mmCIF file of C-alpha atoms in Angstrom:
data_model
loop_
_atom_site.group_PDB
_atom_site.id
_atom_site.type_symbol
_atom_site.label_atom_id
_atom_site.label_comp_id
_atom_site.label_asym_id
_atom_site.label_seq_id
_atom_site.Cartn_x
_atom_site.Cartn_y
_atom_site.Cartn_z
ATOM 1 C CA MET A 1 383.972 247.606 223.341
ATOM 2 C CA LYS A 2 387.208 247.087 225.023
ATOM 3 C CA VAL A 3 389.097 243.946 223.271
ATOM 4 C CA VAL A 4 392.484 242.305 224.451
ATOM 5 C CA VAL A 5 393.913 239.930 222.040
ATOM 6 C CA VAL A 6 396.403 237.544 223.221
ATOM 7 C CA GLY A 7 398.692 236.626 220.677
ATOM 8 C CA ALA A 8 400.539 238.548 217.720
ATOM 9 C CA GLY A 9 401.020 236.048 215.044
ATOM 10 C CA ILE A 10 398.938 235.750 212.026
ATOM 11 C CA VAL A 11 395.673 234.546 213.837
ATOM 12 C CA GLY A 12 395.997 237.286 216.635
ATOM 13 C CA ALA A 13 397.026 240.041 213.837
ATOM 14 C CA ALA A 14 394.080 238.999 211.749
ATOM 15 C CA CYS A 15 391.704 239.179 214.710
ATOM 16 C CA ALA A 16 393.045 242.843 215.627
ATOM 17 C CA PHE A 17 392.757 243.791 212.047
ATOM 18 C CA HIS A 18 389.175 242.892 211.609
ATOM 19 C CA ALA A 19 388.202 244.033 215.285
ATOM 20 C CA ALA A 20 389.636 247.368 214.758
ATOM 21 C CA ALA A 21 387.992 247.783 211.206
ATOM 22 C CA ALA A 22 384.687 246.948 213.202
ATOM 23 C CA GLY A 23 385.535 250.058 215.134
ATOM 24 C CA LEU A 24 386.259 248.107 218.677
ATOM 25 C CA ASP A 25 389.073 249.365 221.058
ATOM 26 C CA VAL A 26 391.777 246.847 220.615
ATOM 27 C CA THR A 27 394.968 245.780 222.317
ATOM 28 C CA VAL A 28 397.208 243.062 221.112
ATOM 29 C CA LEU A 29 399.464 241.488 223.796
ATOM 30 C CA ASP A 30 402.267 238.887 222.792
ATOM 31 C CA ARG A 31 404.992 237.670 225.181
ATOM 32 C CA GLY A 32 407.629 237.571 221.997
ATOM 33 C CA PRO A 33 407.919 239.418 219.072
ATOM 34 C CA VAL A 34 405.126 239.863 216.406
ATOM 35 C CA GLY A 35 405.058 236.616 214.419
ATOM 36 C CA ALA A 36 407.773 234.780 216.410
ATOM 37 C CA GLY A 37 405.919 231.680 217.010
ATOM 38 C CA THR A 38 404.488 229.244 214.590
ATOM 39 C CA THR A 39 403.578 232.100 212.227
ATOM 40 C CA SER A 40 407.469 232.375 211.439
ATOM 41 C CA ARG A 41 407.833 228.604 211.072
ATOM 42 C CA GLY A 42 405.324 227.881 208.500
ATOM 43 C CA GLU A 43 405.495 227.969 204.581
ATOM 44 C CA GLY A 44 402.771 230.733 204.227
ATOM 45 C CA ASN A 45 400.099 228.367 202.757
ATOM 46 C CA ILE A 46 396.655 229.534 201.764
ATOM 47 C CA LEU A 47 394.997 226.192 200.650
ATOM 48 C CA LEU A 48 391.509 224.817 199.821
ATOM 49 C CA SER A 49 392.860 221.748 198.205
ATOM 50 C CA ASP A 50 393.956 219.869 201.289
ATOM 51 C CA LYS A 51 390.662 220.552 203.176
ATOM 52 C CA GLU A 52 387.819 217.771 202.689
ATOM 53 C CA PRO A 53 384.219 219.449 202.807
ATOM 54 C CA GLY A 54 383.129 220.449 206.174
ATOM 55 C CA PRO A 55 383.510 223.390 208.479
ATOM 56 C CA GLU A 56 387.299 223.740 207.802
ATOM 57 C CA LEU A 57 386.927 224.136 203.979
ATOM 58 C CA GLU A 58 384.139 226.536 204.435
ATOM 59 C CA LEU A 59 386.328 228.876 206.688
ATOM 60 C CA ALA A 60 389.265 228.475 204.134
ATOM 61 C CA ARG A 61 386.721 229.483 201.114
ATOM 62 C CA LEU A 62 385.803 232.755 203.201
ATOM 63 C CA SER A 63 389.506 233.245 204.182
ATOM 64 C CA ARG A 64 390.548 232.859 200.544
ATOM 65 C CA ASP A 65 388.498 235.785 199.426
ATOM 66 C CA LEU A 66 389.393 237.928 202.630
ATOM 67 C CA TRP A 67 393.081 237.505 201.846
ATOM 68 C CA ASP A 68 392.607 239.150 198.588
ATOM 69 C CA GLU A 69 390.971 242.220 200.034
ATOM 70 C CA ALA A 70 393.508 242.178 202.672
ATOM 71 C CA GLY A 71 396.052 241.986 199.758
ATOM 72 C CA GLU A 72 394.880 244.943 197.974
ATOM 73 C CA GLU A 73 395.044 247.134 201.459
ATOM 74 C CA LEU A 74 398.298 246.171 202.481
ATOM 75 C CA GLY A 75 399.983 245.669 199.025
ATOM 76 C CA PRO A 76 400.558 242.136 197.591
ATOM 77 C CA ASP A 77 403.870 242.610 197.035
ATOM 78 C CA THR A 78 404.455 243.863 200.464
ATOM 79 C CA VAL A 79 403.380 240.778 202.110
ATOM 80 C CA GLU A 80 404.370 238.346 198.852
ATOM 81 C CA LEU A 81 400.583 237.355 198.524
ATOM 82 C CA GLU A 82 400.734 235.283 195.196
ATOM 83 C CA ALA A 83 398.139 233.454 193.651
ATOM 84 C CA LYS A 84 400.169 230.680 192.246
ATOM 85 C CA GLY A 85 397.845 227.839 192.283
ATOM 86 C CA GLY A 86 398.050 224.211 193.909
ATOM 87 C CA LEU A 87 399.364 221.060 192.105
ATOM 88 C CA VAL A 88 398.358 217.606 194.250
ATOM 89 C CA VAL A 89 399.980 214.811 191.980
ATOM 90 C CA ALA A 90 399.433 211.042 192.611
ATOM 91 C CA SER A 91 402.140 208.438 192.357
ATOM 92 C CA THR A 92 399.911 205.612 191.524
ATOM 93 C CA PRO A 93 396.473 204.988 189.443
ATOM 94 C CA ASP A 94 394.645 203.942 192.703
ATOM 95 C CA ALA A 95 395.901 207.233 194.255
ATOM 96 C CA LEU A 96 394.780 209.100 191.366
ATOM 97 C CA THR A 97 391.290 207.437 191.354
ATOM 98 C CA ALA A 98 391.025 208.559 195.175
ATOM 99 C CA LEU A 99 392.448 211.976 194.257
ATOM 100 C CA HIS A 100 389.877 212.418 191.765
ATOM 101 C CA ALA A 101 386.870 211.279 194.190
ATOM 102 C CA PHE A 102 388.304 213.653 196.778
ATOM 103 C CA ALA A 103 388.479 216.720 194.417
ATOM 104 C CA ALA A 104 385.138 215.981 193.129
ATOM 105 C CA SER A 105 383.503 216.162 196.697
ATOM 106 C CA GLN A 106 385.377 219.347 197.045
ATOM 107 C CA ALA A 107 383.937 220.733 193.573
ATOM 108 C CA ALA A 108 380.478 219.838 194.780
ATOM 109 C CA VAL A 109 380.773 222.501 197.725
ATOM 110 C CA GLY A 110 382.113 225.336 195.260
ATOM 111 C CA VAL A 111 386.266 224.665 195.167
ATOM 112 C CA CYS A 112 387.726 225.027 191.597
ATOM 113 C CA THR A 113 389.279 221.711 190.774
ATOM 114 C CA GLU A 114 390.869 220.650 187.578
ATOM 115 C CA PRO A 115 391.987 217.242 186.632
ATOM 116 C CA VAL A 116 395.221 217.014 185.064
ATOM 117 C CA GLU A 117 396.537 214.268 182.944
ATOM 118 C CA ARG A 118 399.792 215.264 181.636
ATOM 119 C CA VAL A 119 401.323 216.976 184.996
ATOM 120 C CA ARG A 120 404.385 218.010 183.087
ATOM 121 C CA ASP A 121 402.545 220.516 181.108
ATOM 122 C CA LEU A 122 402.119 222.479 184.426
ATOM 123 C CA GLU A 123 405.319 221.653 185.954
ATOM 124 C CA PRO A 124 407.797 220.854 183.403
ATOM 125 C CA HIS A 125 410.818 219.788 185.433
ATOM 126 C CA ILE A 126 408.634 217.248 187.583
ATOM 127 C CA ALA A 127 409.471 213.633 187.589
ATOM 128 C CA PRO A 128 408.145 211.592 184.362
ATOM 129 C CA GLY A 129 405.808 209.083 184.902
ATOM 130 C CA LEU A 130 403.410 210.359 187.316
ATOM 131 C CA PRO A 131 399.695 209.162 186.285
ATOM 132 C CA GLY A 132 398.239 212.500 186.783
ATOM 133 C CA GLY A 133 396.721 214.971 189.425
ATOM 134 C CA VAL A 134 394.411 217.727 190.106
ATOM 135 C CA HIS A 135 395.315 221.739 189.751
ATOM 136 C CA TYR A 136 393.564 223.940 192.173
ATOM 137 C CA PRO A 137 393.850 227.533 190.965
ATOM 138 C CA GLN A 138 392.631 229.293 194.280
ATOM 139 C CA ASP A 139 395.493 227.735 196.238
ATOM 140 C CA ALA A 140 398.038 230.761 197.241
ATOM 141 C CA GLN A 141 401.070 231.597 199.380
ATOM 142 C CA VAL A 142 402.198 234.462 201.396
ATOM 143 C CA GLN A 143 405.197 235.457 203.332
ATOM 144 C CA PRO A 144 403.385 234.698 207.075
ATOM 145 C CA VAL A 145 405.482 237.173 209.227
ATOM 146 C CA LEU A 146 405.127 240.071 206.722
ATOM 147 C CA ALA A 147 401.412 239.372 206.772
ATOM 148 C CA ALA A 148 401.236 239.531 210.481
ATOM 149 C CA ALA A 149 403.184 242.526 210.500
ATOM 150 C CA GLY A 150 401.252 244.157 207.830
ATOM 151 C CA LEU A 151 397.994 243.278 209.323
ATOM 152 C CA LEU A 152 398.848 244.632 212.732
ATOM 153 C CA ARG A 153 400.118 248.004 211.160
ATOM 154 C CA ALA A 154 396.681 248.415 209.443
ATOM 155 C CA ALA A 155 395.270 247.589 212.825
ATOM 156 C CA VAL A 156 397.176 250.387 214.600
ATOM 157 C CA ARG A 157 396.200 252.887 211.829
ATOM 158 C CA ARG A 158 392.589 252.148 212.892
ATOM 159 C CA GLY A 159 393.618 252.759 216.494
ATOM 160 C CA ALA A 160 394.636 249.223 218.217
ATOM 161 C CA ARG A 161 397.661 248.911 220.397
ATOM 162 C CA VAL A 162 400.316 246.382 220.529
ATOM 163 C CA HIS A 163 402.378 245.478 223.328
ATOM 164 C CA THR A 164 405.065 242.571 223.069
ATOM 165 C CA GLY A 165 406.863 241.035 225.816
ATOM 166 C CA GLU A 166 403.771 240.645 228.183
ATOM 167 C CA ALA A 167 402.618 237.624 229.823
ATOM 168 C CA ILE A 168 398.966 237.750 231.366
ATOM 169 C CA ALA A 169 396.892 236.444 234.161
ATOM 170 C CA ALA A 170 392.942 237.002 233.714
ATOM 171 C CA ILE A 171 390.996 239.448 235.909
ATOM 172 C CA THR A 172 387.380 238.144 236.272
ATOM 173 C CA GLY A 173 384.355 240.121 237.547
ATOM 174 C CA ALA A 174 380.928 239.532 238.567
ATOM 175 C CA GLY A 175 379.191 236.147 237.616
ATOM 176 C CA GLY A 176 382.557 235.144 236.467
ATOM 177 C CA ARG A 177 382.766 237.210 233.367
ATOM 178 C CA ILE A 178 386.282 238.272 232.133
ATOM 179 C CA ALA A 179 386.841 241.806 233.240
ATOM 180 C CA GLY A 180 390.408 242.399 231.852
ATOM 181 C CA VAL A 181 393.909 240.925 232.211
ATOM 182 C CA ARG A 182 396.842 241.729 234.432
ATOM 183 C CA THR A 183 400.234 241.849 232.490
ATOM 184 C CA ALA A 184 403.698 240.695 234.097
ATOM 185 C CA ASP A 185 404.599 244.046 235.662
ATOM 186 C CA GLY A 186 401.230 244.295 237.084
ATOM 187 C CA THR A 187 399.600 246.778 234.683
ATOM 188 C CA VAL A 188 395.812 245.992 234.545
ATOM 189 C CA LEU A 189 393.950 246.300 230.959
ATOM 190 C CA ALA A 190 390.295 246.124 231.325
ATOM 191 C CA ALA A 191 388.569 244.354 228.880
ATOM 192 C CA ASP A 192 384.974 243.527 227.667
ATOM 193 C CA ALA A 193 386.402 240.537 225.941
ATOM 194 C CA VAL A 194 389.684 238.594 225.593
ATOM 195 C CA VAL A 195 390.712 236.775 222.490
ATOM 196 C CA ASN A 196 392.947 233.763 222.930
ATOM 197 C CA ALA A 197 395.014 233.685 219.802
ATOM 198 C CA ALA A 198 397.909 232.271 221.333
ATOM 199 C CA GLY A 199 398.445 229.494 218.712
ATOM 200 C CA THR A 200 400.491 226.637 220.184
ATOM 201 C CA TRP A 201 400.081 228.280 223.600
ATOM 202 C CA GLY A 202 396.428 228.491 223.465
ATOM 203 C CA GLY A 203 395.823 225.733 225.826
ATOM 204 C CA GLU A 204 397.970 227.654 228.481
ATOM 205 C CA VAL A 205 396.316 231.044 227.747
ATOM 206 C CA GLY A 206 392.991 229.425 227.951
ATOM 207 C CA ARG A 207 393.760 227.922 231.324
ATOM 208 C CA ARG A 208 395.124 231.262 232.647
ATOM 209 C CA LEU A 209 391.749 232.796 231.422
ATOM 210 C CA GLY A 210 389.580 230.081 233.202
ATOM 211 C CA ALA A 211 388.421 228.332 230.280
ATOM 212 C CA PRO A 212 391.170 225.417 229.263
ATOM 213 C CA VAL A 213 391.046 224.301 225.649
ATOM 214 C CA GLU A 214 393.189 220.935 224.724
ATOM 215 C CA ILE A 215 395.787 222.411 222.119
ATOM 216 C CA LEU A 216 398.883 220.325 221.554
ATOM 217 C CA PRO A 217 402.112 220.921 219.898
ATOM 218 C CA ARG A 218 402.849 219.055 216.662
ATOM 219 C CA ARG A 219 406.282 219.456 215.324
ATOM 220 C CA GLY A 220 407.313 220.172 211.771
ATOM 221 C CA PHE A 221 410.398 220.627 209.783
ATOM 222 C CA VAL A 222 410.907 222.955 206.621
ATOM 223 C CA LEU A 223 413.829 222.666 204.371
ATOM 224 C CA VAL A 224 415.334 225.689 202.449
ATOM 225 C CA THR A 225 417.437 225.645 199.601
ATOM 226 C CA GLU A 226 419.899 228.059 197.832
ATOM 227 C CA PRO A 227 418.147 230.764 195.305
ATOM 228 C CA LEU A 228 417.498 229.113 192.112
ATOM 229 C CA PRO A 229 416.255 230.031 188.680
ATOM 230 C CA PRO A 230 412.283 230.015 188.661
ATOM 231 C CA THR A 231 411.690 226.581 188.068
ATOM 232 C CA ILE A 232 408.683 225.437 190.370
ATOM 233 C CA ARG A 233 405.374 227.158 189.253
ATOM 234 C CA HIS A 234 402.980 225.966 191.774
ATOM 235 C CA LYS A 235 402.692 224.890 195.201
ATOM 236 C CA VAL A 236 403.211 220.874 194.365
ATOM 237 C CA TYR A 237 402.645 218.006 196.702
ATOM 238 C CA SER A 238 402.004 214.405 196.962
ATOM 239 C CA ALA A 239 398.073 213.057 197.239
ATOM 240 C CA ASP A 240 399.291 211.348 200.734
ATOM 241 C CA TYR A 241 399.833 214.918 202.353
ATOM 242 C CA VAL A 242 395.987 215.392 202.666
ATOM 243 C CA ALA A 243 396.091 212.089 204.535
ATOM 244 C CA ASN A 244 398.989 212.833 206.974
ATOM 245 C CA VAL A 245 397.167 216.336 207.661
ATOM 246 C CA ALA A 246 394.276 214.394 208.796
ATOM 247 C CA SER A 247 395.929 211.740 210.705
ATOM 248 C CA CYS A 248 395.849 211.130 214.598
ATOM 249 C CA ASP A 249 399.001 209.245 215.004
ATOM 250 C CA ALA A 250 401.524 210.710 217.260
ATOM 251 C CA GLY A 251 404.686 209.201 215.341
ATOM 252 C CA LEU A 252 406.602 210.744 212.653
ATOM 253 C CA GLU A 253 404.863 211.109 209.191
ATOM 254 C CA THR A 254 406.429 212.965 205.977
ATOM 255 C CA SER A 255 404.662 213.834 202.727
ATOM 256 C CA CYS A 256 406.402 215.826 199.887
ATOM 257 C CA VAL A 257 405.563 219.396 199.525
ATOM 258 C CA VAL A 258 407.499 221.601 197.289
ATOM 259 C CA GLU A 259 407.368 225.347 196.165
ATOM 260 C CA GLY A 260 409.397 228.403 195.271
ATOM 261 C CA THR A 261 409.396 231.792 196.780
ATOM 262 C CA ARG A 262 409.931 235.036 195.169
ATOM 263 C CA ALA A 263 413.344 235.357 196.729
ATOM 264 C CA GLY A 264 414.459 232.013 194.504
ATOM 265 C CA THR A 265 414.443 229.743 197.368
ATOM 266 C CA ILE A 266 412.577 226.269 197.525
ATOM 267 C CA LEU A 267 410.651 225.142 200.360
ATOM 268 C CA ILE A 268 410.396 221.475 201.012
ATOM 269 C CA GLY A 269 408.187 219.993 203.522
ATOM 270 C CA ALA A 270 406.374 218.415 205.032
ATOM 271 C CA SER A 271 406.705 216.485 208.597
ATOM 272 C CA ARG A 272 404.451 215.811 211.524
ATOM 273 C CA GLU A 273 405.098 214.362 214.906
ATOM 274 C CA ARG A 274 403.967 214.873 218.427
ATOM 275 C CA VAL A 275 406.990 215.084 220.656
ATOM 276 C CA GLY A 276 405.819 218.128 223.119
ATOM 277 C CA PHE A 277 407.766 221.123 222.609
ATOM 278 C CA ASP A 278 411.228 219.252 221.962
ATOM 279 C CA THR A 279 412.856 221.636 219.633
ATOM 280 C CA ALA A 280 415.558 219.044 218.793
ATOM 281 C CA MET A 281 417.488 218.876 215.122
ATOM 282 C CA ASN A 282 416.257 215.384 213.867
ATOM 283 C CA PRO A 283 418.607 214.836 210.652
ATOM 284 C CA ALA A 284 416.678 211.746 209.658
ATOM 285 C CA VAL A 285 413.632 213.825 209.077
ATOM 286 C CA VAL A 286 415.608 216.378 206.943
ATOM 287 C CA ALA A 287 417.050 213.369 205.148
ATOM 288 C CA ALA A 288 413.544 211.859 204.595
ATOM 289 C CA LEU A 289 411.994 215.124 203.177
ATOM 290 C CA ALA A 290 414.847 215.838 200.579
ATOM 291 C CA ALA A 291 414.692 212.480 199.162
ATOM 292 C CA GLN A 292 411.092 212.723 198.675
ATOM 293 C CA ALA A 293 411.334 216.285 196.917
ATOM 294 C CA CYS A 294 414.142 214.814 194.824
ATOM 295 C CA ARG A 295 411.852 211.764 193.855
ATOM 296 C CA LEU A 296 409.498 214.694 192.943
ATOM 297 C CA PHE A 297 411.747 216.908 191.163
ATOM 298 C CA PRO A 298 414.910 215.239 190.287
ATOM 299 C CA PHE A 299 416.814 218.643 189.452
ATOM 300 C CA LEU A 300 416.870 219.037 193.138
ATOM 301 C CA ARG A 301 419.674 216.576 193.872
ATOM 302 C CA ALA A 302 421.829 219.130 192.562
ATOM 303 C CA ALA A 303 420.529 221.958 194.671
ATOM 304 C CA HIS A 304 422.256 223.029 198.128
ATOM 305 C CA LEU A 305 420.276 223.002 201.545
ATOM 306 C CA ILE A 306 420.930 226.321 203.102
ATOM 307 C CA ARG A 307 419.018 225.632 206.348
ATOM 308 C CA ALA A 308 416.399 223.627 207.803
ATOM 309 C CA TYR A 309 413.871 225.153 210.325
ATOM 310 C CA ARG A 310 411.049 223.756 212.687
ATOM 311 C CA GLY A 311 408.287 224.880 214.833
ATOM 312 C CA PHE A 312 405.020 223.821 216.327
ATOM 313 C CA ARG A 313 401.900 223.487 214.839
ATOM 314 C CA PRO A 314 398.631 224.079 217.365
ATOM 315 C CA TYR A 315 397.121 220.922 216.925
ATOM 316 C CA CYS A 316 393.456 220.108 218.286
ATOM 317 C CA PRO A 317 392.320 216.403 218.678
ATOM 318 C CA ASP A 318 389.591 216.645 215.937
ATOM 319 C CA HIS A 319 391.873 218.923 213.535
ATOM 320 C CA LEU A 320 389.564 221.882 213.785
ATOM 321 C CA PRO A 321 390.348 225.105 214.983
ATOM 322 C CA VAL A 322 388.349 226.438 218.183
ATOM 323 C CA ILE A 323 386.896 229.643 217.156
ATOM 324 C CA GLY A 324 384.104 231.412 219.190
ATOM 325 C CA PRO A 325 382.724 232.347 222.825
ATOM 326 C CA ASP A 326 383.750 230.087 225.748
ATOM 327 C CA PRO A 327 380.559 229.176 227.501
ATOM 328 C CA ARG A 328 382.385 228.565 230.682
ATOM 329 C CA VAL A 329 383.611 232.258 230.908
ATOM 330 C CA PRO A 330 381.611 234.842 229.665
ATOM 331 C CA GLY A 331 383.706 237.435 227.545
ATOM 332 C CA VAL A 332 386.482 234.878 226.597
ATOM 333 C CA VAL A 333 386.777 234.054 222.707
ATOM 334 C CA HIS A 334 388.992 231.335 221.451
ATOM 335 C CA ALA A 335 390.835 231.819 217.933
ATOM 336 C CA CYS A 336 393.443 228.899 218.127
ATOM 337 C CA GLY A 337 394.064 225.149 217.339
ATOM 338 C CA HIS A 338 394.640 225.966 213.390
ATOM 339 C CA GLU A 339 397.297 223.287 213.259
ATOM 340 C CA GLY A 340 399.216 224.125 209.954
ATOM 341 C CA ALA A 341 396.505 226.080 208.442
ATOM 342 C CA GLY A 342 396.595 229.242 210.436
ATOM 343 C CA ILE A 343 398.175 231.427 207.734
ATOM 344 C CA GLY A 344 395.259 230.562 205.143
ATOM 345 C CA LEU A 345 392.638 230.690 207.757
ATOM 346 C CA ALA A 346 393.538 233.677 209.442
ATOM 347 C CA PRO A 347 391.520 236.420 207.903
ATOM 348 C CA GLY A 348 388.387 234.006 207.957
ATOM 349 C CA THR A 349 389.136 233.811 211.856
ATOM 350 C CA GLY A 350 389.694 237.440 212.516
ATOM 351 C CA ALA A 351 386.214 238.177 210.531
ATOM 352 C CA LEU A 352 384.709 235.281 212.439
ATOM 353 C CA VAL A 353 385.935 236.436 215.674
ATOM 354 C CA THR A 354 384.727 239.983 215.202
ATOM 355 C CA ALA A 355 381.511 238.661 214.064
ATOM 356 C CA HIS A 356 380.986 236.852 217.670
ATOM 357 C CA LEU A 357 382.169 239.976 219.343
ATOM 358 C CA LEU A 358 379.632 242.069 217.513
ATOM 359 C CA GLY A 359 376.646 239.607 217.738
ATOM 360 C CA ARG A 360 376.187 240.034 213.892
ATOM 361 C CA PRO A 361 377.961 239.018 210.639
ATOM 362 C CA TRP A 362 380.975 240.584 209.395
ATOM 363 C CA ARG A 363 382.770 240.529 206.291
ATOM 364 C CA GLY A 364 380.990 237.578 205.070
ATOM 365 C CA ALA A 365 381.381 235.713 208.292
ATOM 366 C CA ASP A 366 378.198 234.499 209.991
ATOM 367 C CA PRO A 367 378.510 232.789 213.270
ATOM 368 C CA ALA A 368 375.520 230.674 212.304
ATOM 369 C CA ALA A 369 377.282 229.516 209.613
ATOM 370 C CA HIS A 370 380.485 228.065 211.611
ATOM 371 C CA THR A 371 379.013 226.482 214.629
ATOM 372 C CA GLY A 372 381.002 223.506 214.109
ATOM 373 C CA LEU A 373 384.124 225.334 215.103
ATOM 374 C CA LEU A 374 382.551 226.420 218.566
ATOM 375 C CA PRO A 375 384.507 225.379 221.455
ATOM 376 C CA ASP A 376 381.267 223.758 222.979
ATOM 377 C CA ARG A 377 381.799 220.773 220.733
ATOM 378 C CA PHE A 378 384.133 219.573 223.071
ATOM 379 C CA LEU A 379 382.318 220.342 226.327
ATOM 380 C CA THR A 380 379.504 218.050 225.219
ATOM 381 C CA THR A 381 381.914 215.229 224.004
ATOM 382 C CA GLY A 382 384.016 215.207 226.806
ATOM 383 C CA GLY A 383 386.903 215.943 225.003
ATOM 384 C CA MET A 384 387.956 219.363 226.720
ATOM 385 C CA PRO A 385 388.505 219.980 229.986
ATOM 386 C CA LYS A 386 385.649 221.467 232.061
#
């Protein structure tokens, strides 16, 4: 089977990695460098802690196991894969009650959750007086661009090809089935299937393939401090982060997320707002995130920021990624719309796409178990263009 994967970010790389491992003939195309889009603008989160029971959490659980497997092949130090765990903290007793209820619902479907009464036992430098939190030992972190490049190198070792600087147009054959793509220079690549893993541009790529999907950009900022001595042990965030992730509001939302990196820098997020593809710097967002981080970790008041970067998360209206074959154009398989969870969900997405291509389960991914992510859910509700 000849497969063209459109997108060389973390999701496209994972699709290529698994498809090549299954013996498929894989070509990856991207109009830009490897991992230059949303992948290069994230924190590298691999999270179970922020997902409610349902289709996304099931994919996250599968993906967490597959990250460990990929890390063994790629080398955990090479991609900075770190099983640091997550700590979600509440600022009020009522918020703690809600957090415990949320964690209990996750534990009921297999997530490891550990209520914490004294959060300073896990994070000695956190602000005093917090009523408690929940520790998620399965949460992890990876350096996303290194991971995307590593997955693609592993795919190439299995025979895949990677071409950057290539825009595409679809070529359809008998019965409207996808037959391949034509690149900007006129090159024709025959394909039995085309995987739309174009991230924030998944809507545009879907349109070019004759199978539009509603993917919207949601801008987010991340702050980076100067390198500091090891101080923050986990990924730490406030309980309202979960609500902001699930929100459909178009306006600005910020919630405190703080974690260290192996290089010593501390990453501070997270903001969300729907402003189209506006890349403008917004000092007010930077100030809000910095203030929230300093309230959570007071020692940060003495730290210097060295940069702030922003990017666009591929937002889908129901906050679930679109993964699976499109019924309108046989041969088109979507793998986009992950919003801010693409890094963590990438290996599971790649395995699930490969299972769809093979028509059978692959590496623990069974299409029959992930029907809630199929694109036809929008076709039946009117939420996606026909």
